[in-house]
mmCIF file of C-alpha atoms and ligand atoms in Angstrom:
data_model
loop_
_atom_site.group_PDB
_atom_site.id
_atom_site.type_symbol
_atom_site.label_atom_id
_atom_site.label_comp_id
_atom_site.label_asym_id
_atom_site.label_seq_id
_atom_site.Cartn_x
_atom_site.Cartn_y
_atom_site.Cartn_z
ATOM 1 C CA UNK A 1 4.664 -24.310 -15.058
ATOM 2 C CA UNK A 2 6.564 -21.201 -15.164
ATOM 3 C CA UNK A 3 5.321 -18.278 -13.326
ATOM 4 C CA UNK A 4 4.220 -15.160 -15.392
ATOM 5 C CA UNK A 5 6.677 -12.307 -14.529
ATOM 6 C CA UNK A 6 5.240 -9.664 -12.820
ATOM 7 C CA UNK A 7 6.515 -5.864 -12.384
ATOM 8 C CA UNK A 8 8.376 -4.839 -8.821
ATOM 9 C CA UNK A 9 6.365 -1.224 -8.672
ATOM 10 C CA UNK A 10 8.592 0.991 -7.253
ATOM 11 C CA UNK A 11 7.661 2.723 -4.047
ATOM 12 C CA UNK A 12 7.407 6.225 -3.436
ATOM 13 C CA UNK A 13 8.301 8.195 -0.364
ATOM 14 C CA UNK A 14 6.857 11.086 1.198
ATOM 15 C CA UNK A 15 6.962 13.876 0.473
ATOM 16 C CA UNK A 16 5.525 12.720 -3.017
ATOM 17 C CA UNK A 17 2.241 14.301 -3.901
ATOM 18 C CA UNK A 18 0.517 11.342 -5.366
ATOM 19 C CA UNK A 19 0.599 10.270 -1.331
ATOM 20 C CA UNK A 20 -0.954 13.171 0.041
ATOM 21 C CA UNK A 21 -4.542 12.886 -2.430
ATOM 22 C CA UNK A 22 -7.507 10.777 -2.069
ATOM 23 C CA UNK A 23 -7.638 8.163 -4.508
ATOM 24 C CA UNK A 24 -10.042 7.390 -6.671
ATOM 25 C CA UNK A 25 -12.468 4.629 -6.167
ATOM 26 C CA UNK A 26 -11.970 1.263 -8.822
ATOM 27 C CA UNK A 27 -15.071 0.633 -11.030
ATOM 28 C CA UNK A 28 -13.683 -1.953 -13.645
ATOM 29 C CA UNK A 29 -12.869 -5.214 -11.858
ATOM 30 C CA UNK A 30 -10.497 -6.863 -15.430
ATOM 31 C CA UNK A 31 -7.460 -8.438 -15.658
ATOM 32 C CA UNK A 32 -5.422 -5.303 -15.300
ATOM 33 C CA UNK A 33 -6.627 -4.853 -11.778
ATOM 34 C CA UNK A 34 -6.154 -8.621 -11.031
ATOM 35 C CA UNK A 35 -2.290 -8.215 -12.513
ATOM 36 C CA UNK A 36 -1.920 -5.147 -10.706
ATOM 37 C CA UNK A 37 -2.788 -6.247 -7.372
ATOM 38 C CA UNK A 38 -0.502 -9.223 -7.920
ATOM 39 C CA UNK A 39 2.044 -6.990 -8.536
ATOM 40 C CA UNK A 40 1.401 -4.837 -5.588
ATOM 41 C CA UNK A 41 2.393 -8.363 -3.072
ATOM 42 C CA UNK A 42 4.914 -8.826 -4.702
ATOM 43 C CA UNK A 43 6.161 -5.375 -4.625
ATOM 44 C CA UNK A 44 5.251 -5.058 -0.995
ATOM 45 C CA UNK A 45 6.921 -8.590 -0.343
ATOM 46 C CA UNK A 46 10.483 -7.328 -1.968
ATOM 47 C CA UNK A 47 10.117 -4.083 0.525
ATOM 48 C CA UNK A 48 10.085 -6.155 3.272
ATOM 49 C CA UNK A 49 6.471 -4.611 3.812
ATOM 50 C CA UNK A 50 3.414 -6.229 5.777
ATOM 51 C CA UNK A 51 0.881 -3.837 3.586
ATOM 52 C CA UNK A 52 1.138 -1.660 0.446
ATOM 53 C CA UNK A 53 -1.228 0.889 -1.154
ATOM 54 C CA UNK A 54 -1.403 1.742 -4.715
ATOM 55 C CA UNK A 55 -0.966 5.265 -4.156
ATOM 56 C CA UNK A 56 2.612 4.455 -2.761
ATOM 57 C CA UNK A 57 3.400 2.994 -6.182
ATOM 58 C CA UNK A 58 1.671 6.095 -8.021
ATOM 59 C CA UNK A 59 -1.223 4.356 -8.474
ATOM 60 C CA UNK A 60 -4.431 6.958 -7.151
ATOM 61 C CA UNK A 61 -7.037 4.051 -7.382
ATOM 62 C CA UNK A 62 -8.443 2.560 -3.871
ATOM 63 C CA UNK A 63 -6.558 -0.724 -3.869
ATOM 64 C CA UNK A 64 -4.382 -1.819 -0.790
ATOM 65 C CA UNK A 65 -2.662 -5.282 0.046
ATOM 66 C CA UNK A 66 -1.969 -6.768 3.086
ATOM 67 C CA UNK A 67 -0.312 -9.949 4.790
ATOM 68 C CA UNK A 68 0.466 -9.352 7.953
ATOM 69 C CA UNK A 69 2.235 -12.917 8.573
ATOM 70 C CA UNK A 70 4.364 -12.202 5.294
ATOM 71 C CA UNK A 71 3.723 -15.292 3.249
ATOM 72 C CA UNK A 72 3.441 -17.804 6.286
ATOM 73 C CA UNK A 73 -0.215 -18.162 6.531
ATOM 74 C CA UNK A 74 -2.017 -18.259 3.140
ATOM 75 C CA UNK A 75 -5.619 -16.851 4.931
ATOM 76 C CA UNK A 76 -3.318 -13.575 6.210
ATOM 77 C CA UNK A 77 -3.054 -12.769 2.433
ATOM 78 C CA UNK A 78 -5.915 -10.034 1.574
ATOM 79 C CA UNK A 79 -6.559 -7.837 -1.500
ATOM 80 C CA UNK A 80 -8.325 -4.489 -0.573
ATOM 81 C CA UNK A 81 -10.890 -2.683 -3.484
ATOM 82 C CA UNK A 82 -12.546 0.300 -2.555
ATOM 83 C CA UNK A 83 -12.247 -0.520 1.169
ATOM 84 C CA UNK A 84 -13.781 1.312 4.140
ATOM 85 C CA UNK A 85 -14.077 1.032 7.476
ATOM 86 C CA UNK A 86 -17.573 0.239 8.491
ATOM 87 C CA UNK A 87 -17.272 -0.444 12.596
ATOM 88 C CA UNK A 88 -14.418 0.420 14.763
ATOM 89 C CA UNK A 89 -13.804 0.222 18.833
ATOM 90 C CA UNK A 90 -10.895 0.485 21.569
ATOM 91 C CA UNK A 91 -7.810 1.795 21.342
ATOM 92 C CA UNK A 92 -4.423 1.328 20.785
ATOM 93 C CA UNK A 93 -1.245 2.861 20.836
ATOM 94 C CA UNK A 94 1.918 1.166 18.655
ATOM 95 C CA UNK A 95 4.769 2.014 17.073
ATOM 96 C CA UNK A 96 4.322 1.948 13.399
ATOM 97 C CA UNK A 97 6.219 2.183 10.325
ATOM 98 C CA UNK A 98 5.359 2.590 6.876
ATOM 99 C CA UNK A 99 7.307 1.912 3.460
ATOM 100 C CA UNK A 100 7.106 5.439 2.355
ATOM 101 C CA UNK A 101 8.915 6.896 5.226
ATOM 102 C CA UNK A 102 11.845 4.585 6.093
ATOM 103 C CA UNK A 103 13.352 4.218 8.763
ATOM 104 C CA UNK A 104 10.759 6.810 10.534
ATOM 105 C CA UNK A 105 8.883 4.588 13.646
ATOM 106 C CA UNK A 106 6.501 6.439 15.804
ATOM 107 C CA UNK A 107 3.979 5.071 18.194
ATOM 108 C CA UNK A 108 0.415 6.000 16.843
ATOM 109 C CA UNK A 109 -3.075 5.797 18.020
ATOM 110 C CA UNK A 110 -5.317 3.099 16.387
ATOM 111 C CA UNK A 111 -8.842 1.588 17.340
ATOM 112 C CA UNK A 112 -8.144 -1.993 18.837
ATOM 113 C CA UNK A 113 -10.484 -3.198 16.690
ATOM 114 C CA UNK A 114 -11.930 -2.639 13.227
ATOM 115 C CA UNK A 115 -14.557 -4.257 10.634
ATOM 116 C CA UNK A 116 -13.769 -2.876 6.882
ATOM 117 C CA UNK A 117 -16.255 -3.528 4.044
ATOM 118 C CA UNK A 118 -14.333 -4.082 0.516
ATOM 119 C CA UNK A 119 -14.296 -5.412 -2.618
ATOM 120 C CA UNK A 120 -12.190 -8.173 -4.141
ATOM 121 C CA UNK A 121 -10.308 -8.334 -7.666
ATOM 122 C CA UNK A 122 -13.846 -9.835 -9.431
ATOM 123 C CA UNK A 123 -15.727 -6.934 -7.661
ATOM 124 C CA UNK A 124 -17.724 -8.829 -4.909
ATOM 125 C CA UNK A 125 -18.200 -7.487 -1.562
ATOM 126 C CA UNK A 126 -16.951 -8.968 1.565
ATOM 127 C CA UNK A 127 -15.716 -7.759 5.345
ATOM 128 C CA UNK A 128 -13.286 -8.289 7.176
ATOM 129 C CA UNK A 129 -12.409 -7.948 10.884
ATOM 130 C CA UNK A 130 -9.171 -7.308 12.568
ATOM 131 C CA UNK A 131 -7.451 -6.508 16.314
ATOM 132 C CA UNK A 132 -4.168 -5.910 16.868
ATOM 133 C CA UNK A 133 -1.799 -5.596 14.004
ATOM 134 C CA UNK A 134 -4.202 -6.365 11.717
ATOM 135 C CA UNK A 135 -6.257 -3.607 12.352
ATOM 136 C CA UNK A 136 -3.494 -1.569 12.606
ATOM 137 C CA UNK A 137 -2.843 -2.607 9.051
ATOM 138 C CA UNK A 138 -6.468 -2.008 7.903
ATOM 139 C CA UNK A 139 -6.652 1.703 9.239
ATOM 140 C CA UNK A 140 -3.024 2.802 7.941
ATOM 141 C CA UNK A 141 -3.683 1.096 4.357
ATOM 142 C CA UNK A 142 -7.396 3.052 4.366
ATOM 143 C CA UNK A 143 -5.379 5.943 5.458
ATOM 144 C CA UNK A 144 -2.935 5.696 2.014
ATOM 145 C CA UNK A 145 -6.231 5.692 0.152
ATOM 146 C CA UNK A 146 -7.252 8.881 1.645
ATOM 147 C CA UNK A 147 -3.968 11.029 1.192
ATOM 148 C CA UNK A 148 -3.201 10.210 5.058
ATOM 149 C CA UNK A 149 0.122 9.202 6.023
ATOM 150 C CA UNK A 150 1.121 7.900 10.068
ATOM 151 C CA UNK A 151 2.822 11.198 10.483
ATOM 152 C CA UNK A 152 -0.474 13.197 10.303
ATOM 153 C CA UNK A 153 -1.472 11.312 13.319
ATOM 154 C CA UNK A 154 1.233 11.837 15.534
ATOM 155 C CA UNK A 155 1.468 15.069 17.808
ATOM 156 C CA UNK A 156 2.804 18.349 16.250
ATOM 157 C CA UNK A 157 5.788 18.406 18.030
ATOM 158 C CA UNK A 158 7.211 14.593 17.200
ATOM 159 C CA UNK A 159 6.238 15.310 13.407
ATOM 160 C CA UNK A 160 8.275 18.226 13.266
ATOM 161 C CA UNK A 161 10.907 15.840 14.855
ATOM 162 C CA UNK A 162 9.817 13.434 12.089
ATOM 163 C CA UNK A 163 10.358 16.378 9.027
ATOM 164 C CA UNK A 164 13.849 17.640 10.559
ATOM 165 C CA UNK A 165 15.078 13.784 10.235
ATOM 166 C CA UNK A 166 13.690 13.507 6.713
ATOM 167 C CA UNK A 167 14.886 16.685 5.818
ATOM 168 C CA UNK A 168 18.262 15.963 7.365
ATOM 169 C CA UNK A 169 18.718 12.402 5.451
ATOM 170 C CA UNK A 170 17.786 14.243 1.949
ATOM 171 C CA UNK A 171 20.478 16.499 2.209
ATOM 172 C CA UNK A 172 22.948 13.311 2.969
ATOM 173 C CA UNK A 173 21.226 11.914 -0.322
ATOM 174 C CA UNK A 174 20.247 9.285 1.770
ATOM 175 C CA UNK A 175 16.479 9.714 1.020
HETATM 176 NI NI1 NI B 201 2.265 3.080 4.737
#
């Protein structure tokens, strides 16, 4: 059976402004969304990515995909609708990335653990709980939906670090 073909969205970079707003919340749960958030893995799988919002492909609607095993463990595989954090504790400190700043890696603080209420693609509601990277997925993806990129939780002095390097690689043309 051949597989539909399915749209590689584009993703943005920062400083785009469709990254910097909160987006809105998803109320109809039809076959657009369910092709859409099909699209977003596999747009997030061809960027190499471990989790995508739709804001980073213009999208403002609260959708976000993540796998953090990338593709090698079907139950890693989760579709995000109008997600939020409902119980967090601990702390962590990583270096993260995140498709819409390449090549940028800073070490940000996280909660060790989180639990994050969501819907799925038919609308139902289900949680989910995560340590490690997988939280660290959870809260940066929530973050996307809230016009919050890594950057705005690193100290003052390493983001302007952060905007000199950006700044420097747009004038190359290499941003
Ligand atoms: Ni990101």
């Amino acid at each position: 059976m051949a597989k539909r073909s399915l749209t590689i969205h584009e993703v943005v970079k920062y400083p785009e402004p469709v990254l910097a707003k909160r987006a809105d919340e998803v109320s109809a749960f039809d076959e657009e969304l369910a092709t859409l958030v099909e699209e977003m893995f596999d747009s997030m799988y061809a960027a190499q990515g471990i989790g995508l919002a739709a804001p980073q492909i213009s999208i403002g609607k609260r959708i976000a995909v993540i796998d953090v095993s990338f593709k090698k463990d079907p139950k890693d595989k989760i579709a995000l609708i109008n997600p939020e954090i409902v119980a967090e504790t601990g702390k962590q400190v990583e270096e993260e990335g995140c498709l819409s700043l390449p090549e940028i890696r800073e070490k940000v603080q996280r909660s060790a653990w989180v639990k994050v209420r969501a819907q799925d693609i038919h609308g139902d509601w289900f949680e989910v709980e995560g340590e490690e990277l997988l939280a660290r997925a959870l809260q940066h993806e929530i973050d996307h939906l809230d016009g919050v990129l890594f950057i705005d939780r690193i100290s003052r002095l390493k983001r302007e670090m952060v905007l000199r390097k950006i700044k420097k690689l747009q004038k190359n043309g290499e941003w």
